[in-house]
Every structure is written in C-alpha cells, then in structure tokens.
Tab-separated table of C-alpha atoms in Angstrom:
chain	number	residue	atom	x	y	z
T	862	UNK	CA	-18.634	6.039	-5.347
T	863	UNK	CA	-16.151	4.576	-2.882
T	864	UNK	CA	-13.043	3.078	-4.475
T	865	UNK	CA	-12.538	0.792	-1.452
T	866	UNK	CA	-15.252	-0.899	0.596
T	867	UNK	CA	-14.380	-3.182	3.492
T	868	UNK	CA	-17.387	-4.930	4.989
T	869	UNK	CA	-17.434	-6.905	8.255
T	870	UNK	CA	-13.974	-8.442	7.896
T	871	UNK	CA	-13.026	-11.123	10.410
T	872	UNK	CA	-9.692	-12.927	10.664
T	873	UNK	CA	-8.366	-15.342	13.269
T	874	UNK	CA	-5.167	-17.329	13.610
T	875	UNK	CA	-6.139	-20.371	15.600
T	876	UNK	CA	-7.924	-19.126	18.712
T	877	UNK	CA	-6.456	-15.622	18.338
T	878	UNK	CA	-8.986	-13.212	16.821
T	879	UNK	CA	-7.014	-10.494	14.996
T	880	UNK	CA	-9.803	-8.720	13.087
T	881	UNK	CA	-13.286	-8.642	14.554
T	882	UNK	CA	-15.825	-7.064	12.219
T	883	UNK	CA	-13.866	-4.327	10.407
T	884	UNK	CA	-15.918	-2.081	8.106
T	885	UNK	CA	-15.040	1.192	6.360
T	886	UNK	CA	-14.958	2.809	2.925
T	887	UNK	CA	-12.619	5.218	1.142
T	888	UNK	CA	-13.343	7.627	-1.702
T	889	UNK	CA	-11.115	7.824	-4.793
T	890	UNK	CA	-8.168	10.160	-4.226
T	891	UNK	CA	-8.547	9.915	-0.463
T	892	UNK	CA	-5.763	9.204	2.010
T	893	UNK	CA	-6.571	7.007	4.999
T	894	UNK	CA	-4.094	6.451	7.811
T	895	UNK	CA	-4.483	3.480	10.145
T	896	UNK	CA	-2.950	3.925	13.591
T	897	UNK	CA	-2.808	1.796	16.712
T	898	UNK	CA	-0.502	-0.210	18.932
T	899	UNK	CA	1.454	-3.211	17.683
T	900	UNK	CA	-0.832	-6.239	17.596
T	901	UNK	CA	-4.000	-4.228	17.026
T	902	UNK	CA	-4.585	-5.833	13.604
T	903	UNK	CA	-3.375	-3.041	11.301
T	904	UNK	CA	-0.969	-5.083	9.189
T	905	UNK	CA	-3.302	-8.073	9.017
T	906	UNK	CA	-6.015	-5.759	7.699
T	907	UNK	CA	-3.705	-4.546	4.920
T	908	UNK	CA	-2.664	-8.096	4.095
T	909	UNK	CA	-6.292	-9.172	3.792
T	910	UNK	CA	-7.174	-6.275	1.486
T	911	UNK	CA	-4.129	-6.947	-0.716
T	912	UNK	CA	-4.791	-10.724	-0.832
T	913	UNK	CA	-1.630	-11.708	1.040
T	914	UNK	CA	-3.942	-13.169	3.679
T	915	UNK	CA	-7.446	-14.540	3.213
T	916	UNK	CA	-10.039	-13.210	5.623
T	917	UNK	CA	-12.370	-15.665	7.323
T	918	UNK	CA	-15.504	-13.624	6.799
T	919	UNK	CA	-16.709	-10.467	5.062
T	920	UNK	CA	-16.415	-8.721	1.723
T	921	UNK	CA	-13.840	-6.432	0.077
T	922	UNK	CA	-14.596	-4.332	-3.004
T	923	UNK	CA	-11.927	-2.400	-4.929
T	924	UNK	CA	-13.008	0.045	-7.642
T	925	UNK	CA	-16.357	-1.679	-8.000
T	926	UNK	CA	-14.881	-5.184	-8.263
T	927	UNK	CA	-15.449	-7.738	-5.520
T	928	UNK	CA	-11.966	-9.004	-4.620
T	929	UNK	CA	-13.043	-11.053	-1.625
T	930	UNK	CA	-16.406	-12.470	-0.589
T	931	UNK	CA	-16.454	-15.174	2.054
T	932	UNK	CA	-19.791	-16.509	0.804
T	933	UNK	CA	-18.765	-16.739	-2.867
T	934	UNK	CA	-14.965	-17.045	-2.801
T	935	UNK	CA	-15.059	-20.314	-4.742
T	936	UNK	CA	-16.486	-18.493	-7.774
T	937	UNK	CA	-13.291	-16.505	-8.458
T	938	UNK	CA	-11.175	-17.821	-11.336
T	939	UNK	CA	-7.362	-17.693	-11.231
T	940	UNK	CA	-7.395	-14.861	-13.775
T	941	UNK	CA	-9.902	-12.873	-11.695
T	942	UNK	CA	-7.743	-13.321	-8.600
T	943	UNK	CA	-4.677	-12.164	-10.561
T	944	UNK	CA	-6.488	-9.075	-11.848
T	945	UNK	CA	-7.777	-8.299	-8.372
T	946	UNK	CA	-4.228	-8.356	-7.009
T	947	UNK	CA	-3.078	-5.971	-9.742
T	948	UNK	CA	-5.645	-3.407	-8.529
T	949	UNK	CA	-3.672	-2.777	-5.344
T	950	UNK	CA	-0.032	-1.980	-4.654
T	951	UNK	CA	1.756	-2.617	-1.376
T	952	UNK	CA	4.929	-0.966	-0.096
T	953	UNK	CA	6.492	-3.096	2.628
T	954	UNK	CA	8.486	-2.108	5.707
T	955	UNK	CA	11.598	-3.975	4.530
T	956	UNK	CA	11.837	-2.787	0.894
T	957	UNK	CA	11.928	-6.347	-0.622
T	958	UNK	CA	14.050	-5.289	-3.589
T	959	UNK	CA	15.859	-7.873	-5.738
T	960	UNK	CA	19.560	-7.443	-4.868
T	961	UNK	CA	20.756	-8.837	-8.201
T	962	UNK	CA	18.852	-6.252	-10.270
T	963	UNK	CA	19.557	-2.576	-10.841
T	964	UNK	CA	17.171	0.123	-9.660
T	965	UNK	CA	15.491	0.512	-13.049
T	966	UNK	CA	15.157	-3.264	-13.418
T	967	UNK	CA	13.571	-3.540	-9.966
T	968	UNK	CA	11.009	-0.926	-10.998
T	969	UNK	CA	10.191	-2.403	-14.427
T	970	UNK	CA	10.627	-6.176	-13.996
T	971	UNK	CA	7.023	-7.011	-13.090
T	972	UNK	CA	5.646	-4.782	-15.853
T	973	UNK	CA	7.915	-6.436	-18.429
T	974	UNK	CA	6.807	-9.883	-17.320
T	975	UNK	CA	3.168	-8.823	-17.571
T	976	UNK	CA	3.757	-7.374	-21.055
T	977	UNK	CA	4.673	-10.828	-22.369
T	978	UNK	CA	0.968	-11.693	-22.194
T	979	UNK	CA	0.100	-8.985	-24.743
T	980	UNK	CA	-1.002	-10.300	-28.142
T	981	UNK	CA	1.326	-7.887	-29.949
T	982	UNK	CA	4.362	-8.572	-27.753
T	983	UNK	CA	6.380	-10.614	-30.269
T	984	UNK	CA	5.788	-8.162	-33.110
T	985	UNK	CA	6.467	-5.034	-31.041
T	986	UNK	CA	8.775	-6.313	-28.300
T	987	UNK	CA	11.456	-3.651	-28.760
T	988	UNK	CA	8.988	-0.761	-28.707
T	989	UNK	CA	7.017	-2.165	-25.759
T	990	UNK	CA	10.155	-2.652	-23.648
T	991	UNK	CA	11.394	0.835	-24.531
T	992	UNK	CA	8.066	2.334	-23.431
T	993	UNK	CA	8.197	0.402	-20.153
T	994	UNK	CA	11.756	1.606	-19.577
T	995	UNK	CA	10.729	5.238	-20.115
T	996	UNK	CA	7.740	4.836	-17.785
T	997	UNK	CA	10.125	3.427	-15.179
T	998	UNK	CA	12.425	6.407	-15.591
T	999	UNK	CA	9.493	8.775	-15.145
T	1000	UNK	CA	8.637	7.070	-11.853
T	1001	UNK	CA	12.248	7.357	-10.700
T	1002	UNK	CA	12.071	11.071	-11.472
T	1003	UNK	CA	8.913	11.276	-9.387
T	1004	UNK	CA	10.683	9.809	-6.359
T	1005	UNK	CA	13.896	11.758	-7.006
T	1006	UNK	CA	16.147	8.842	-8.010
T	1007	UNK	CA	16.658	9.249	-11.735
T	1008	UNK	CA	20.427	9.394	-11.298
T	1009	UNK	CA	20.429	6.048	-9.443
T	1010	UNK	CA	18.839	4.021	-12.248
T	1011	UNK	CA	21.899	1.792	-12.773
T	1012	UNK	CA	22.766	1.404	-9.081
T	1013	UNK	CA	22.062	-1.770	-7.105
T	1014	UNK	CA	20.093	-1.913	-3.828
T	1015	UNK	CA	23.267	-2.497	-1.777
T	1016	UNK	CA	24.568	0.853	-3.036
T	1017	UNK	CA	21.542	2.785	-1.774
T	1018	UNK	CA	20.572	4.167	1.622
T	1019	UNK	CA	17.491	2.771	3.341
T	1020	UNK	CA	15.490	5.825	2.342
T	1021	UNK	CA	16.539	5.445	-1.289
T	1022	UNK	CA	15.640	1.750	-1.274
T	1023	UNK	CA	12.196	2.571	0.071
T	1024	UNK	CA	11.711	5.178	-2.655
T	1025	UNK	CA	12.566	2.515	-5.238
T	1026	UNK	CA	9.942	0.276	-3.608
T	1027	UNK	CA	7.366	3.039	-3.999
T	1028	UNK	CA	8.275	3.514	-7.674
T	1029	UNK	CA	8.013	-0.245	-8.239
T	1030	UNK	CA	4.535	-0.348	-6.692
T	1031	UNK	CA	3.421	2.623	-8.815
T	1032	UNK	CA	4.719	0.947	-11.974
T	1033	UNK	CA	1.819	-1.516	-11.868
T	1034	UNK	CA	-0.628	1.423	-11.925
T	1035	UNK	CA	-2.685	0.256	-8.938
T	1036	UNK	CA	-6.057	1.747	-8.083
T	1037	UNK	CA	-4.956	2.002	-4.440
T	1038	UNK	CA	-1.488	2.131	-2.923
T	1039	UNK	CA	-0.989	0.605	0.530
T	1040	UNK	CA	1.907	1.372	2.867
T	1041	UNK	CA	2.750	-0.892	5.802
T	1042	UNK	CA	4.717	1.340	8.181
T	1043	UNK	CA	6.957	2.604	5.347
T	1044	UNK	CA	9.371	4.421	7.664
T	1045	UNK	CA	9.718	1.885	10.488
T	1046	UNK	CA	12.950	0.362	9.118
T	1047	UNK	CA	14.590	3.761	8.597
T	1048	UNK	CA	16.723	6.012	10.738
T	1049	UNK	CA	14.815	9.138	11.821
T	1050	UNK	CA	16.886	11.342	9.504
T	1051	UNK	CA	15.804	9.253	6.482
T	1052	UNK	CA	12.115	9.243	7.383
T	1053	UNK	CA	11.533	12.740	6.025
T	1054	UNK	CA	12.397	11.847	2.437
T	1055	UNK	CA	9.807	9.044	2.379
T	1056	UNK	CA	7.107	11.209	3.928
T	1057	UNK	CA	7.873	13.874	1.313
T	1058	UNK	CA	7.286	11.374	-1.502
T	1059	UNK	CA	4.021	10.177	0.051
T	1060	UNK	CA	2.845	13.771	0.445
T	1061	UNK	CA	3.596	14.401	-3.235
T	1062	UNK	CA	1.500	11.358	-4.173
T	1063	UNK	CA	-1.339	12.670	-2.020
T	1064	UNK	CA	-1.100	15.994	-3.880
T	1065	UNK	CA	-1.482	14.010	-7.126
T	1066	UNK	CA	-4.716	12.460	-5.752
T	1067	UNK	CA	-3.300	8.960	-5.417
T	1068	UNK	CA	-5.661	6.878	-3.287
T	1069	UNK	CA	-3.652	5.557	-0.352
T	1070	UNK	CA	-4.030	3.569	2.850
T	1071	UNK	CA	-1.111	4.055	5.230
T	1072	UNK	CA	-0.332	2.116	8.392
T	1073	UNK	CA	1.951	4.422	10.342
T	1074	UNK	CA	3.321	5.358	13.742
T	1075	UNK	CA	4.117	8.880	12.532
T	1076	UNK	CA	1.285	10.788	14.199
T	1077	UNK	CA	2.224	14.228	12.891
T	1078	UNK	CA	2.499	12.842	9.372
T	1079	UNK	CA	-0.872	11.066	9.655
T	1080	UNK	CA	-2.402	14.320	10.856
T	1081	UNK	CA	-0.945	16.362	8.000
T	1082	UNK	CA	-1.455	14.039	5.016
T	1083	UNK	CA	-4.682	12.149	5.794
T	1084	UNK	CA	-8.273	12.838	4.880
T	1085	UNK	CA	-9.399	10.194	7.368
T	1086	UNK	CA	-7.821	8.316	10.252
T	1087	UNK	CA	-8.762	4.987	11.785
T	1088	UNK	CA	-7.582	4.045	15.262
T	1089	UNK	CA	-7.578	0.281	15.804
T	1090	UNK	CA	-7.292	-1.592	19.075
T	1091	UNK	CA	-7.881	-5.269	19.766
T	1092	UNK	CA	-8.951	-6.015	16.208
T	1093	UNK	CA	-11.739	-3.435	16.047
T	1094	UNK	CA	-12.064	0.147	14.858
T	1095	UNK	CA	-12.273	2.213	18.023
T	1096	UNK	CA	-12.433	5.624	16.370
T	1097	UNK	CA	-12.763	6.805	12.750
T	1098	UNK	CA	-12.895	10.381	11.520
T	1099	UNK	CA	-10.903	13.317	10.239
T	1100	UNK	CA	-7.429	14.089	11.638
T	1101	UNK	CA	-9.010	16.947	13.553
T	1102	UNK	CA	-11.493	14.554	15.159
T	1103	UNK	CA	-9.272	11.537	15.857
T	1104	UNK	CA	-5.863	13.050	16.631
T	1105	UNK	CA	-6.681	16.542	17.822
T	1106	UNK	CA	-9.974	15.831	19.616
T	1107	UNK	CA	-10.336	12.088	20.294
T	1108	UNK	CA	-13.504	11.019	22.082
T	1109	UNK	CA	-12.667	7.438	23.055
T	1110	UNK	CA	-10.554	6.874	26.159
T	1111	UNK	CA	-8.454	4.208	24.434
T	1112	UNK	CA	-7.628	6.641	21.640
T	1113	UNK	CA	-6.675	9.309	24.171
T	1114	UNK	CA	-4.412	6.892	26.048
T	1115	UNK	CA	-2.689	5.793	22.834
T	1116	UNK	CA	-2.107	9.322	21.573
T	1117	UNK	CA	-0.848	10.550	24.926
T	1118	UNK	CA	2.355	8.587	24.359
T	1119	UNK	CA	3.100	10.712	21.298
T	1120	UNK	CA	2.163	14.028	22.867
T	1121	UNK	CA	4.390	13.962	25.923
C-alpha cells in the first residue's frame, strides 16, 4: 500500500495557478525527488502536503489517513489536523533553528512539549524527559553531531545547522520526511555532508520526498523522480528514465543545463 497518495491537487494564488492537477503515489521506504525550474510549483506542492498551505482542490492521504480532502475538509477536528501534521516532517532551506537554545534542546523541544499531554507525565516527568534526551542524543549521533550537543546555532557551520534540522525533524518520528532544497543555502563544500546524511536515511528505508537542484544526487538516491514544469508533472519515472533517458522535450531542455 502506498504511504503517500496525492490526488488531483490544485492550488492558485489569485489568478496565478501554481499547481494544476498533481497526482502521484509513493510506497513506504521509497525516495522521491522532485526537480524542475524555480516557479514550477515544487515548494508549493511540499507545503500543501505538509499542511503549511491549503490546496484548493484534491485529496492527500498519508499512511492511510486522509490529511486533506477539498470536499470534506470541514469534517476535520483540530486534534485530527494536529495528528495529521505530526505524520510528516519538513526540513527547510534556511534551517529555522531557535538561536537561544542549544543543539540538543533544538532537537528535543517539540517532543518535550508534546510529552506534557501524556497522562503519566506528572508522575514520571523525570524519566520521560531523560528518555527524550537520550533519543535526541541518538539522533545527533546519526547525523554526526553528538559532540555539538551543548553548542548554539551561531557556533555551527551551515552544514551542521542543517544536520541539526534533520535530527529535529526525525525526533517527531514522522511517517514521511520532506526536504525543501536542503542544500540551497549552503556553500558547495558543505553540500556533501548533508547529502551523505540523506543517503544514510535512504539506506535505513526512511520514506522521503526531496525537492532538489542536485541532479547527480537525485539520480543516485531516488527510487522515483518527478519533473515539474508550469504546475504540472511533465515526466515521472525512475532516475534511469527521467534523468538518463528523458522523453519529454521540456525535461531534456531542463536537464541540458546540468549536463553541459
């Protein structure tokens, strides 16, 4: 069964149509890269799936749960909307770390706040917080930043800050992890460390959707690739099909800029 189903999504801002009938699905453990020129609708698509934007039309299903349905949106309770948002994690271009908190606090803050809703929180507060702290440390080990747990964002390189952002997103244990051009704010020499982390997550069968301009990375890490242009999916297939042997002329023209 597909862990993500996107059905006929439309989104406009005023008279500007940004998404025009987007449909695709993704199997659990799969990695999907979304490529295309700036303004093609890639980021808006991610924002709609992660509930940062509300689509105008269509349906989105995550792990069997309907998280958006334009015909029945009014039926969602606040708690259902909250739970739906917890099912997805989003790593932004610009890190969005809290400058006043240490690395470990940035990773664990949201989980600690969520834990306060547990019925046994008051009785077992010390144990619960200790467990969350250890889970946060395990995530920092995963992204290679265990030794930076007490540092503050201003003391980290851009690549290190982005790795903290990835650990923070993983801390909420999302069903799907979304990346919105995770290397675009980094110097080229720092890009490699982020791509290495994402590749390690792919090896662990983390389901991911990645908007990226790194064509070689998309080719190497993805199970599927979508090329978007003008708010529609122009081409969708394996890396071999889309990047190595594109059929659509618009795809060929786009990729030619990266192959010169």
